[in-house]
Short mmCIF file of C-alpha atoms in Angstrom, two decimals:
data_model
loop_
_atom_site.label_atom_id
_atom_site.label_comp_id
_atom_site.label_asym_id
_atom_site.label_seq_id
_atom_site.Cartn_x
_atom_site.Cartn_y
_atom_site.Cartn_z
CA UNK F 16 -44.77 19.19 41.79
CA UNK F 17 -48.03 19.76 39.47
CA UNK F 18 -46.87 23.15 37.82
CA UNK F 19 -42.95 21.43 37.19
CA UNK F 20 -44.59 18.28 35.49
CA UNK F 21 -47.16 20.68 33.44
CA UNK F 22 -44.04 22.83 32.28
CA UNK F 23 -42.48 19.40 31.42
CA UNK F 24 -45.12 18.35 28.92
CA UNK F 25 -45.46 21.67 27.82
CA UNK F 26 -42.14 21.73 26.95
CA UNK F 27 -41.97 18.48 25.14
CA UNK F 28 -45.20 19.46 22.77
CA UNK F 29 -43.30 22.52 22.03
CA UNK F 30 -40.28 20.90 20.84
CA UNK F 31 -42.65 18.39 19.09
CA UNK F 32 -44.78 20.73 17.59
CA UNK F 33 -41.27 22.95 16.43
CA UNK F 34 -39.89 20.18 14.67
CA UNK F 35 -42.91 19.18 12.47
CA UNK F 36 -43.48 22.92 11.73
CA UNK F 37 -40.14 23.22 10.61
CA UNK F 38 -39.42 20.02 8.80
CA UNK F 39 -36.22 18.85 11.51
CA UNK F 40 -34.99 16.20 10.19
CA UNK F 41 -31.19 14.87 10.02
CA UNK F 42 -28.67 16.35 8.18
CA UNK F 43 -27.62 12.99 6.77
CA UNK F 44 -31.07 12.08 5.41
CA UNK F 45 -31.37 15.61 3.45
CA UNK F 46 -28.51 15.26 1.89
CA UNK F 47 -26.82 12.01 0.84
CA UNK F 48 -23.18 13.41 -0.26
CA UNK F 49 -21.03 14.35 3.00
CA UNK F 50 -17.22 15.44 3.11
CA UNK F 51 -16.57 13.77 6.31
CA UNK F 52 -12.90 15.60 6.76
CA UNK F 53 -15.04 18.74 7.18
CA UNK F 54 -18.26 18.06 8.33
CA UNK F 55 -20.02 19.90 4.99
CA UNK F 56 -23.16 18.26 3.30
CA UNK F 57 -24.41 18.06 -0.42
CA UNK F 58 -26.86 17.43 -2.60
CA UNK F 59 -24.99 16.01 -5.14
CA UNK F 60 -21.24 15.21 -5.71
CA UNK F 61 -21.06 17.93 -8.18
CA UNK F 62 -21.75 20.05 -5.65
CA UNK F 63 -19.12 18.66 -2.99
CA UNK F 64 -16.62 18.73 -5.54
CA UNK F 65 -17.04 22.41 -7.11
CA UNK F 66 -17.39 23.67 -3.13
CA UNK F 67 -13.98 26.21 -3.02
CA UNK F 68 -13.74 24.79 0.74
CA UNK F 69 -12.73 21.27 -0.45
CA UNK F 70 -9.34 20.79 0.69
CA UNK F 71 -6.38 18.05 -0.61
CA UNK F 72 -6.91 14.83 1.67
CA UNK F 73 -10.62 15.50 2.24
CA UNK F 74 -13.34 12.12 2.35
CA UNK F 75 -16.38 12.29 0.72
CA UNK F 76 -18.65 10.06 1.39
CA UNK F 77 -22.19 9.23 -0.82
CA UNK F 78 -25.27 7.48 0.75
CA UNK F 79 -26.65 4.44 -1.36
CA UNK F 80 -29.96 5.18 -3.33
CA UNK F 81 -28.05 7.99 -4.55
CA UNK F 82 -28.76 8.09 -8.37
CA UNK F 83 -27.83 11.70 -10.18
CA UNK F 84 -27.13 12.83 -13.96
CA UNK F 85 -24.18 15.00 -13.76
CA UNK F 86 -20.48 14.93 -14.11
CA UNK F 87 -17.82 15.12 -11.54
CA UNK F 88 -14.31 16.71 -12.81
CA UNK F 89 -11.65 16.27 -9.92
CA UNK F 90 -9.50 19.11 -9.76
CA UNK F 91 -8.26 18.90 -6.05
CA UNK F 92 -5.53 16.03 -4.84
CA UNK F 93 -5.67 13.32 -2.58
CA UNK F 94 -9.31 12.84 -2.26
CA UNK F 95 -11.35 9.27 -1.36
CA UNK F 96 -14.19 9.31 -2.68
CA UNK F 97 -16.71 6.47 -1.74
CA UNK F 98 -20.26 5.26 -2.59
CA UNK F 99 -21.94 3.26 -0.03
CA UNK F 100 -23.16 0.50 -2.23
CA UNK F 101 -21.84 0.03 -5.95
CA UNK F 102 -25.50 -0.93 -7.41
CA UNK F 103 -27.53 1.42 -5.66
CA UNK F 104 -25.00 4.83 -5.70
CA UNK F 105 -24.92 6.22 -9.23
CA UNK F 106 -23.47 8.80 -11.14
CA UNK F 107 -25.54 9.29 -14.98
CA UNK F 108 -23.36 11.05 -17.16
CA UNK F 109 -25.48 14.17 -17.45
CA UNK F 110 -24.21 14.55 -21.65
CA UNK F 111 -23.41 11.08 -23.42
CA UNK F 112 -20.58 13.55 -24.86
CA UNK F 113 -18.48 14.12 -21.73
CA UNK F 114 -16.41 12.33 -19.07
CA UNK F 115 -18.76 11.15 -16.11
CA UNK F 116 -15.79 11.65 -14.12
CA UNK F 117 -12.49 12.95 -14.77
CA UNK F 118 -9.52 13.15 -12.63
CA UNK F 119 -6.92 15.77 -13.41
CA UNK F 120 -5.60 15.59 -9.81
CA UNK F 121 -3.46 12.69 -8.33
CA UNK F 122 -3.65 10.13 -5.50
CA UNK F 123 -7.14 10.36 -6.11
CA UNK F 124 -9.33 7.06 -5.00
CA UNK F 125 -13.38 6.16 -6.09
CA UNK F 126 -14.87 3.21 -5.36
CA UNK F 127 -18.29 1.98 -4.60
CA UNK F 128 -20.55 3.72 -7.81
CA UNK F 129 -22.39 2.87 -10.67
CA UNK F 130 -21.26 5.13 -13.67
CA UNK F 131 -22.83 5.02 -17.01
CA UNK F 132 -24.30 6.55 -19.62
CA UNK F 133 -21.45 8.69 -21.32
CA UNK F 134 -22.28 6.75 -24.72
CA UNK F 135 -21.98 9.42 -27.13
CA UNK F 136 -18.75 10.42 -29.24
CA UNK F 137 -16.10 11.45 -26.74
CA UNK F 138 -17.97 9.96 -23.43
CA UNK F 139 -15.94 8.15 -20.87
CA UNK F 140 -17.26 6.87 -17.59
CA UNK F 141 -13.92 7.69 -16.20
CA UNK F 142 -11.41 9.68 -17.31
CA UNK F 143 -7.77 9.32 -15.63
CA UNK F 144 -5.25 12.02 -16.42
CA UNK F 145 -3.82 12.07 -12.73
CA UNK F 146 -1.16 9.38 -11.37
CA UNK F 147 -1.71 6.94 -8.55
CA UNK F 148 -5.32 7.58 -8.69
CA UNK F 149 -6.87 4.56 -7.61
CA UNK F 150 -10.67 3.02 -8.97
CA UNK F 151 -11.75 -0.18 -7.47
CA UNK F 152 -15.42 -2.00 -6.80
CA UNK F 153 -17.40 0.26 -9.47
CA UNK F 154 -19.56 -0.94 -12.13
CA UNK F 155 -18.71 1.03 -15.87
CA UNK F 156 -21.52 0.20 -18.61
CA UNK F 157 -23.15 1.82 -21.65
CA UNK F 158 -20.29 4.36 -21.83
CA UNK F 159 -18.33 5.03 -25.22
CA UNK F 160 -15.39 4.24 -23.39
CA UNK F 161 -15.94 2.84 -19.69
CA UNK F 162 -12.52 3.95 -18.64
CA UNK F 163 -9.60 5.56 -20.24
CA UNK F 164 -6.10 5.86 -18.63
CA UNK F 165 -3.63 8.70 -19.71
CA UNK F 166 -1.16 8.56 -17.22
CA UNK F 167 1.03 6.35 -14.98
CA UNK F 168 0.81 4.29 -11.76
CA UNK F 169 -2.24 4.61 -11.20
CA UNK F 170 -4.66 1.08 -9.94
CA UNK F 171 -7.52 -0.18 -11.76
CA UNK F 172 -8.99 -3.05 -9.52
CA UNK F 173 -12.29 -5.42 -8.76
CA UNK F 174 -14.38 -3.21 -11.22
CA UNK F 175 -16.84 -4.44 -13.47
CA UNK F 176 -16.70 -2.86 -17.23
CA UNK F 177 -19.30 -4.18 -19.23
CA UNK F 178 -21.88 -3.11 -21.94
CA UNK F 179 -20.14 -0.12 -22.89
CA UNK F 180 -20.33 0.96 -26.83
CA UNK F 181 -17.12 0.71 -28.10
CA UNK F 182 -14.46 -0.08 -25.87
CA UNK F 183 -14.02 -1.22 -21.73
CA UNK F 184 -10.87 0.00 -20.66
CA UNK F 185 -8.79 2.33 -23.35
CA UNK F 186 -5.07 2.64 -22.21
CA UNK F 187 -2.86 5.45 -23.25
CA UNK F 188 -0.21 5.30 -20.86
CA UNK F 189 2.17 2.53 -19.08
CA UNK F 190 2.99 1.37 -15.46
CA UNK F 191 -1.02 1.23 -14.26
CA UNK F 192 -2.27 -2.10 -12.73
CA UNK F 193 -5.64 -3.56 -14.05
CA UNK F 194 -5.64 -6.36 -11.85
CA UNK F 195 -9.35 -8.17 -10.52
CA UNK F 196 -11.55 -6.59 -13.05
CA UNK F 197 -14.81 -8.13 -14.92
CA UNK F 198 -14.51 -6.94 -18.84
CA UNK F 199 -17.46 -8.61 -20.30
CA UNK F 200 -19.77 -7.35 -23.31
CA UNK F 201 -18.05 -5.13 -24.62
CA UNK F 202 -17.06 -4.19 -28.17
CA UNK F 203 -13.44 -4.46 -27.45
CA UNK F 204 -12.47 -5.30 -23.17
CA UNK F 205 -9.31 -3.64 -23.49
CA UNK F 206 -7.73 -1.65 -26.13
CA UNK F 207 -3.58 -0.68 -25.45
CA UNK F 208 -2.97 2.32 -27.23
CA UNK F 209 -0.05 3.43 -26.24
CA UNK F 210 2.44 3.15 -22.74
CA UNK F 211 4.45 0.00 -21.78
CA UNK F 212 4.60 -2.26 -18.72
CA UNK F 213 0.89 -2.30 -17.76
CA UNK F 214 0.38 -5.38 -14.86
CA UNK F 215 -3.03 -6.91 -17.08
CA UNK F 216 -3.72 -9.56 -14.89
CA UNK F 217 -6.31 -12.06 -12.99
CA UNK F 218 -9.32 -10.93 -14.87
CA UNK F 219 -12.11 -11.97 -16.54
CA UNK F 220 -12.42 -11.04 -20.09
CA UNK F 221 -15.94 -12.84 -21.12
CA UNK F 222 -18.43 -11.84 -23.73
CA UNK F 223 -16.50 -9.17 -25.31
CA UNK F 224 -16.57 -9.19 -29.13
CA UNK F 225 -12.67 -8.78 -29.15
CA UNK F 226 -11.16 -9.29 -25.75
CA UNK F 227 -7.91 -7.22 -26.63
CA UNK F 228 -7.53 -4.64 -29.30
CA UNK F 229 -4.18 -2.69 -29.96
CA UNK F 230 -2.51 0.35 -31.78
CA UNK F 231 1.10 -0.04 -30.83
CA UNK F 232 2.20 -3.69 -29.94
CA UNK F 233 3.99 -2.15 -26.80
CA UNK F 234 5.11 -4.73 -24.45
CA UNK F 235 2.70 -5.41 -21.28
CA UNK F 236 2.38 -7.74 -18.31
CA UNK F 237 -0.06 -10.37 -18.70
CA UNK F 238 0.93 -12.66 -16.00
CA UNK F 239 2.06 -12.54 -12.25
CA UNK F 240 5.64 -13.13 -12.72
CA UNK F 241 5.37 -16.26 -10.75
CA UNK F 242 8.05 -18.53 -11.65
CA UNK F 243 6.77 -21.91 -12.63
CA UNK F 244 2.87 -22.81 -13.73
CA UNK F 245 0.90 -22.94 -11.82
CA UNK F 246 2.34 -20.43 -10.05
CA UNK F 247 2.29 -18.01 -12.84
CA UNK F 248 -1.38 -16.76 -13.78
CA UNK F 249 -2.95 -14.21 -16.23
CA UNK F 250 -6.10 -13.91 -17.36
CA UNK F 251 -9.45 -15.59 -18.07
CA UNK F 252 -10.59 -15.21 -21.09
CA UNK F 253 -14.20 -16.49 -22.41
CA UNK F 254 -14.69 -17.47 -25.13
CA UNK F 255 -11.29 -18.33 -26.37
CA UNK F 256 -10.65 -15.84 -29.18
CA UNK F 257 -7.17 -17.73 -30.33
CA UNK F 258 -5.52 -21.26 -29.64
CA UNK F 259 -3.40 -19.56 -27.09
CA UNK F 260 -6.27 -17.83 -25.51
CA UNK F 261 -6.28 -14.24 -25.16
CA UNK F 262 -4.13 -11.64 -26.58
CA UNK F 263 -1.55 -12.81 -29.80
CA UNK F 264 -0.08 -9.07 -30.05
CA UNK F 265 2.70 -8.84 -33.04
CA UNK F 266 2.15 -12.35 -33.46
CA UNK F 267 2.88 -14.87 -30.15
CA UNK F 268 5.70 -12.00 -28.87
CA UNK F 269 2.66 -10.94 -26.33
CA UNK F 270 0.18 -13.52 -25.08
CA UNK F 271 -1.03 -14.46 -22.11
CA UNK F 272 0.75 -18.15 -21.45
CA UNK F 273 -0.84 -18.82 -18.19
CA UNK F 274 -4.80 -18.38 -18.62
CA UNK F 275 -6.88 -19.44 -15.82
CA UNK F 276 -8.79 -22.17 -16.84
CA UNK F 277 -11.70 -21.20 -14.85
CA UNK F 278 -13.07 -17.82 -13.76
CA UNK F 279 -10.85 -15.67 -11.27
CA UNK F 280 -11.78 -15.35 -7.94
CA UNK F 281 -10.75 -13.99 -4.95
CA UNK F 282 -10.54 -14.98 -1.49
CA UNK F 283 -12.98 -13.22 0.83
CA UNK F 284 -10.38 -11.69 2.80
CA UNK F 285 -7.90 -11.03 -0.30
CA UNK F 286 -8.63 -6.75 0.11
CA UNK F 287 -6.01 -5.56 -2.69
CA UNK F 288 -7.03 -8.89 -5.30
CA UNK F 289 -3.48 -10.15 -5.24
CA UNK F 290 -4.44 -13.91 -4.34
CA UNK F 291 -3.10 -13.24 -1.05
CA UNK F 292 -3.90 -12.61 2.34
CA UNK F 293 -1.27 -11.00 4.13
CA UNK F 294 -0.01 -7.95 6.12
CA UNK F 295 -1.77 -5.66 3.08
CA UNK F 296 -4.90 -6.53 4.45
CA UNK F 297 -3.91 -6.47 8.05
CA UNK F 298 -2.97 -2.89 7.30
CA UNK F 299 -6.17 -1.81 5.56
CA UNK F 300 -8.26 -3.41 8.35
CA UNK F 301 -6.05 -2.19 11.11
CA UNK F 302 -6.46 1.42 10.11
CA UNK F 303 -10.36 1.15 9.40
CA UNK F 304 -10.89 -0.97 12.66
CA UNK F 305 -9.27 1.18 15.08
CA UNK F 306 -10.34 4.83 13.39
CA UNK F 307 -13.84 4.39 11.57
CA UNK F 308 -15.62 1.46 12.19
CA UNK F 309 -18.84 2.32 10.51
CA UNK F 310 -20.38 4.13 7.63
CA UNK F 311 -19.50 8.20 7.10
CA UNK F 312 -16.75 7.69 9.98
CA UNK F 313 -13.58 9.59 8.21
CA UNK F 314 -11.31 6.53 7.76
CA UNK F 315 -14.03 3.82 6.65
CA UNK F 316 -12.81 1.57 4.04
CA UNK F 317 -15.59 -1.19 2.48
CA UNK F 318 -12.72 -3.43 2.02
CA UNK F 319 -12.16 -4.09 5.91
CA UNK F 320 -15.95 -4.88 6.07
CA UNK F 321 -15.95 -8.35 4.90
CA UNK F 322 -19.58 -9.52 6.22
CA UNK F 323 -20.72 -6.53 4.53
CA UNK F 324 -22.75 -5.53 7.41
CA UNK F 325 -21.81 -1.46 7.12
CA UNK F 326 -19.64 -2.42 9.90
CA UNK F 327 -16.35 -3.32 10.68
CA UNK F 328 -15.91 -5.18 14.02
CA UNK F 329 -14.58 -8.27 15.26
CA UNK F 330 -16.59 -10.15 13.01
CA UNK F 331 -14.58 -9.38 9.83
CA UNK F 332 -11.39 -9.47 11.89
CA UNK F 333 -12.56 -13.52 12.44
CA UNK F 334 -13.06 -13.81 8.60
CA UNK F 335 -9.37 -12.11 8.06
CA UNK F 336 -8.09 -14.50 11.15
CA UNK F 337 -9.80 -17.52 9.44
CA UNK F 338 -8.30 -16.93 5.66
CA UNK F 339 -4.71 -15.39 7.16
CA UNK F 340 -1.90 -16.73 5.06
CA UNK F 341 -4.07 -17.73 2.39
CA UNK F 342 -2.03 -17.47 -1.37
CA UNK F 343 -3.03 -19.24 -4.26
CA UNK F 344 -2.15 -21.54 -4.83
CA UNK H 28 53.15 33.84 9.58
CA UNK H 29 50.05 34.48 7.66
CA UNK H 30 50.61 31.16 5.17
CA UNK H 31 50.81 29.11 8.67
CA UNK H 32 47.72 30.51 9.43
CA UNK H 33 46.05 29.78 5.91
CA UNK H 34 47.83 26.25 6.10
CA UNK H 35 46.06 25.38 9.76
CA UNK H 36 42.36 26.90 8.69
CA UNK H 37 43.00 24.96 5.40
CA UNK H 38 43.94 21.59 7.52
CA UNK H 39 41.23 22.07 10.13
CA UNK H 40 38.50 22.31 7.15
CA UNK H 41 40.06 19.29 5.22
CA UNK H 42 40.16 17.00 8.40
CA UNK H 43 36.67 18.11 9.63
CA UNK H 44 35.02 17.60 6.34
CA UNK H 45 36.95 13.78 5.68
CA UNK H 46 37.12 12.67 9.04
CA UNK H 47 33.86 11.33 9.00
CA UNK H 48 33.83 9.90 5.80
CA UNK H 49 36.86 7.64 6.57
CA UNK H 50 35.91 6.61 9.71
CA UNK H 51 32.34 5.73 9.01
CA UNK H 52 32.98 4.13 5.57
CA UNK H 53 32.62 0.28 7.24
CA UNK H 54 29.05 1.13 8.11
CA UNK H 55 27.46 3.61 5.23
CA UNK H 56 26.43 0.89 2.38
CA UNK H 57 26.78 2.15 -1.28
CA UNK H 58 23.87 0.33 -2.22
CA UNK H 59 20.74 2.31 -2.60
CA UNK H 60 18.55 -0.98 -3.33
CA UNK H 61 16.63 -1.91 0.22
CA UNK H 62 17.83 -5.33 1.45
CA UNK H 63 15.99 -7.26 4.16
CA UNK H 64 19.23 -9.88 5.32
CA UNK H 65 19.98 -12.03 8.32
CA UNK H 66 22.32 -10.40 10.50
CA UNK H 67 24.83 -11.56 11.72
CA UNK H 68 24.90 -13.65 8.72
CA UNK H 69 27.27 -16.61 9.46
CA UNK H 70 27.20 -17.61 12.93
CA UNK H 71 29.09 -20.33 14.90
CA UNK H 72 28.17 -21.78 17.70
CA UNK H 73 27.96 -25.34 20.25
CA UNK H 74 25.56 -27.44 21.12
CA UNK H 75 22.74 -26.50 24.26
CA UNK H 76 23.67 -22.67 23.25
CA UNK H 77 20.95 -19.87 23.08
CA UNK H 78 22.04 -17.89 19.99
CA UNK H 79 20.15 -14.38 18.89
CA UNK H 80 19.90 -13.33 15.09
CA UNK H 81 18.31 -10.21 13.55
CA UNK H 82 16.13 -9.60 10.63
CA UNK H 83 17.54 -6.60 9.34
CA UNK H 84 16.44 -4.18 6.66
CA UNK H 85 18.70 -1.40 4.76
CA UNK H 86 18.10 1.48 3.13
CA UNK H 87 14.07 1.10 3.20
CA UNK H 88 12.13 4.22 2.37
CA UNK H 89 8.48 5.13 3.89
CA UNK H 90 8.38 1.69 5.72
CA UNK H 91 4.92 1.30 7.08
CA UNK H 92 4.42 -2.39 7.70
CA UNK H 93 6.32 -5.70 7.06
CA UNK H 94 5.94 -9.62 7.69
CA UNK H 95 8.55 -11.87 7.46
CA UNK H 96 9.11 -16.33 8.11
CA UNK H 97 11.68 -18.08 8.19
CA UNK H 98 13.09 -21.66 7.95
CA UNK H 99 15.49 -23.94 9.45
CA UNK H 100 17.03 -26.90 10.07
CA UNK H 101 14.71 -28.84 12.94
CA UNK H 102 17.56 -31.21 13.62
CA UNK H 103 19.98 -28.89 14.46
CA UNK H 104 17.94 -25.60 15.88
CA UNK H 105 14.85 -25.19 18.12
CA UNK H 106 13.48 -21.39 17.63
CA UNK H 107 12.38 -20.12 20.87
CA UNK H 108 10.83 -16.89 19.79
CA UNK H 109 9.98 -14.41 17.13
CA UNK H 110 10.05 -11.09 18.21
CA UNK H 111 9.35 -7.53 17.14
CA UNK H 112 12.42 -5.17 17.75
CA UNK H 113 11.61 -1.48 17.89
CA UNK H 114 12.59 -0.36 14.28
CA UNK H 115 9.04 0.38 13.09
CA UNK H 116 8.20 1.95 16.15
CA UNK H 117 9.89 4.93 15.14
CA UNK H 118 6.97 5.94 13.12
CA UNK H 119 4.19 5.22 16.25
CA UNK H 120 2.59 2.74 18.00
CA UNK H 121 2.61 -0.97 16.11
CA UNK H 122 0.39 -3.71 15.80
CA UNK H 123 2.69 -6.87 15.85
CA UNK H 124 1.59 -10.73 15.43
CA UNK H 125 3.90 -13.11 16.16
CA UNK H 126 3.89 -16.34 13.56
CA UNK H 127 3.48 -19.84 14.20
CA UNK H 128 6.86 -21.44 15.14
CA UNK H 129 6.80 -25.40 13.64
CA UNK H 130 9.94 -26.50 15.57
CA UNK H 131 9.26 -30.25 13.92
CA UNK H 132 9.30 -28.80 10.19
CA UNK H 133 11.49 -25.71 10.85
CA UNK H 134 9.25 -23.01 9.41
CA UNK H 135 8.26 -19.91 11.09
CA UNK H 136 5.22 -18.55 9.48
CA UNK H 137 5.43 -15.16 8.69
CA UNK H 138 5.24 -12.72 11.55
CA UNK H 139 3.60 -9.22 10.75
CA UNK H 140 3.76 -5.56 11.88
CA UNK H 141 2.29 -2.31 10.93
CA UNK H 142 1.30 0.80 12.05
CA UNK H 143 -1.72 1.61 13.53
CA UNK H 144 -2.88 5.08 13.01
CA UNK H 145 -3.28 6.40 10.12
CA UNK H 146 -1.27 9.58 11.21
CA UNK H 147 1.76 7.49 11.65
CA UNK H 148 4.88 8.63 10.52
CA UNK H 149 6.34 6.05 7.27
CA UNK H 150 9.86 5.12 9.06
CA UNK H 151 12.91 5.17 6.60
CA UNK H 152 16.68 4.30 6.84
CA UNK H 153 17.96 1.00 8.12
CA UNK H 154 17.15 -0.92 11.31
CA UNK H 155 16.37 -4.50 12.99
CA UNK H 156 12.88 -5.45 12.17
CA UNK H 157 12.73 -9.05 14.13
CA UNK H 158 14.67 -10.55 16.72
CA UNK H 159 14.66 -14.68 16.41
CA UNK H 160 16.05 -16.86 19.10
CA UNK H 161 17.37 -20.59 18.69
CA UNK H 162 18.83 -23.12 20.88
CA UNK H 163 21.29 -25.20 19.40
CA UNK H 164 20.46 -28.78 20.14
CA UNK H 165 22.90 -30.90 17.71
CA UNK H 166 25.84 -30.79 15.84
CA UNK H 167 25.16 -29.64 12.10
CA UNK H 168 24.73 -26.98 10.00
CA UNK H 169 21.24 -24.86 9.07
CA UNK H 170 20.63 -22.34 6.98
CA UNK H 171 18.29 -19.38 8.04
CA UNK H 172 16.13 -18.79 5.11
CA UNK H 173 13.82 -15.77 4.86
CA UNK H 174 10.03 -16.58 3.36
CA UNK H 175 6.99 -14.62 2.58
CA UNK H 176 8.98 -11.11 3.39
CA UNK H 177 6.94 -8.31 2.22
CA UNK H 178 7.68 -4.62 3.03
CA UNK H 179 4.72 -2.40 2.27
CA UNK H 180 4.04 1.71 2.15
CA UNK H 181 0.45 2.97 2.82
CA UNK H 182 0.06 6.55 1.60
CA UNK H 183 -2.83 6.22 -0.84
CA UNK H 184 -6.36 3.64 -0.09
CA UNK H 185 -3.86 0.79 -0.98
CA UNK H 186 -0.54 0.14 0.38
CA UNK H 187 2.04 -0.77 -2.33
CA UNK H 188 4.88 -3.44 -1.82
CA UNK H 189 8.46 -1.61 -1.29
CA UNK H 190 10.77 -3.59 -4.08
CA UNK H 191 13.46 -5.61 -1.96
CA UNK H 192 16.37 -8.10 -2.05
CA UNK H 193 16.48 -10.66 0.50
CA UNK H 194 19.96 -12.50 1.87
CA UNK H 195 19.70 -15.28 4.07
CA UNK H 196 22.32 -16.55 6.65
CA UNK H 197 23.57 -19.96 7.89
CA UNK H 198 24.17 -21.33 11.15
CA UNK H 199 27.30 -23.76 12.50
CA UNK H 200 26.84 -25.96 15.42
CA UNK H 201 29.75 -27.74 17.02
CA UNK H 202 30.89 -29.93 19.86
CA UNK H 203 33.30 -27.89 21.35
CA UNK H 204 33.32 -26.29 24.47
CA UNK H 205 33.08 -22.86 25.21
CA UNK H 206 31.11 -19.95 24.33
CA UNK H 207 29.64 -18.96 21.11
CA UNK H 208 31.51 -17.22 18.29
CA UNK H 209 29.61 -14.41 16.89
CA UNK H 210 31.04 -12.61 14.27
CA UNK H 211 31.20 -8.60 14.98
CA UNK H 212 32.26 -5.73 13.12
CA UNK H 213 33.78 -4.09 15.92
CA UNK H 214 35.36 -0.94 13.74
CA UNK H 215 32.00 -0.65 12.29
CA UNK H 216 29.72 -0.11 15.65
CA UNK H 217 32.07 2.02 16.92
CA UNK H 218 32.78 4.26 14.34
CA UNK H 219 29.92 6.82 14.41
CA UNK H 220 31.91 7.94 18.10
CA UNK H 221 35.41 8.06 16.65
CA UNK H 222 34.20 10.09 13.59
CA UNK H 223 32.56 12.03 16.35
CA UNK H 224 35.24 12.24 18.72
CA UNK H 225 38.07 12.79 16.08
CA UNK H 226 36.55 15.15 14.50
CA UNK H 227 36.28 17.38 18.25
CA UNK H 228 39.69 16.25 18.66
CA UNK H 229 40.77 18.39 15.25
CA UNK H 230 38.14 20.87 16.23
CA UNK H 231 40.11 21.76 19.80
CA UNK H 232 43.69 21.34 18.25
CA UNK H 233 43.10 23.76 15.62
CA UNK H 234 41.32 26.32 17.66
CA UNK H 235 43.91 25.74 20.22
CA UNK H 236 46.59 26.66 17.47
CA UNK H 237 45.03 29.50 16.12
CA UNK H 238 44.08 31.24 19.44
CA UNK H 239 47.89 30.87 20.11
CA UNK H 240 48.69 32.04 16.86
CA UNK H 241 46.51 35.08 17.53
CA UNK H 242 48.04 35.52 21.06
CA UNK H 243 51.18 35.62 19.83
CA UNK H 244 50.73 38.11 17.46
CA UNK H 245 49.15 40.38 19.77
CA UNK H 246 52.06 39.90 21.86
CA UNK H 247 54.85 41.03 19.00
#
């Protein structure tokens, strides 16, 4: 019996010493970037994206505390790239003259990052050349152009785009959704270069030198299509730059006829920033709740973490439940 | 002889190709747009009877989830239930939550249904989304108005709404004794079977004629 105990103690000691000598620590602590689809781990997002093993449909998570100078150019379709915490998951452009993030593939989602410092000529925080790209819950600052859209059918939602050196958002294509963003303190908030039928509403335009600039006055959609005021709502403009608020493009042919009186806010359970809580929120929640309820699980979706405790659980379900059916107004 | 043979083969081919088109014309809708409607659109019923209507979707592509509510005249009808129909279950297991039935004000808040697993398949085509039962409690008319109808697809990170049209329904409740008269498109319901049977019949007839023709030729 004594011999067994001694052997047990010795083995435990041996294991402890080995761990200390070879510095064995959990892989997640060493590598902050995870391709959770393939269980691969990296030092930087750039490495993860450039890895020849990456495949369309992969999900990549980046831990909070990540702060790296790099550029991330995405050419693989259907990637989901998620930062754990917008404020503390930071990508700094490694040159002011190039794009910090460039998306040339379709169906890519990027959320949860602070993107900054592409402030030189030609520098953009995020440049979108693919279609069906979703950019949401990011902060983009100190770039020449915060975000540039060159393709159609993309969603730009709930981002804070501020203090960029020339333009907050550059729009060079049509049929995009630009919704729920805080666009503030830029020389020009949004610049419309080309493309029509972009849905631009529920945004806060605050403190920009010019809220809207344009090259060609293509027709845009400045409100949510409700039939009567106050069902029809546009954007919040502060300070007002015209008697009618917001843009006056080509005289009065384009303007926000139904601006918000106060800044736009969203219901706590509104996961797609459309001022409603309905089957869309249920679909997002159910997928995240049943398939991946904690950080670094494949189907983790920060929008479903309504109480922000890094777990998608019954507490979040209760928040969704108590806001169910919400519709503004 | 050769001319006859060619004629029969030609007849067989033409009938085989056109029969399904002709017979099925009643149920193939030419509309390319997605429509959510109440089926049947009009119901004649009597006081005391229970009637069933369906919320039907036609020509939908890539459906992942839906929601719908309804309004009705509470003086005429009393809603008994609002249940999921199996159309969306073609894609996988669903999560369904029934709305709240308010028989005082004639409002059914929206029920909703989504596919559960990310590996489920989107559903396309036409079918019943929900089944709604009413008791006819008084003489009168009631519109059945669809409310809060949303159809979604979910390929990417954020579900997207599918554009759709809506058509409402009507119920007429009378005091007359007798069963409820619910108009049914019988030809439409039987069309696929008639089509199949006629195609088989034509094929068998043509084959028989052809075999007889070949045998006759051999005997000669």
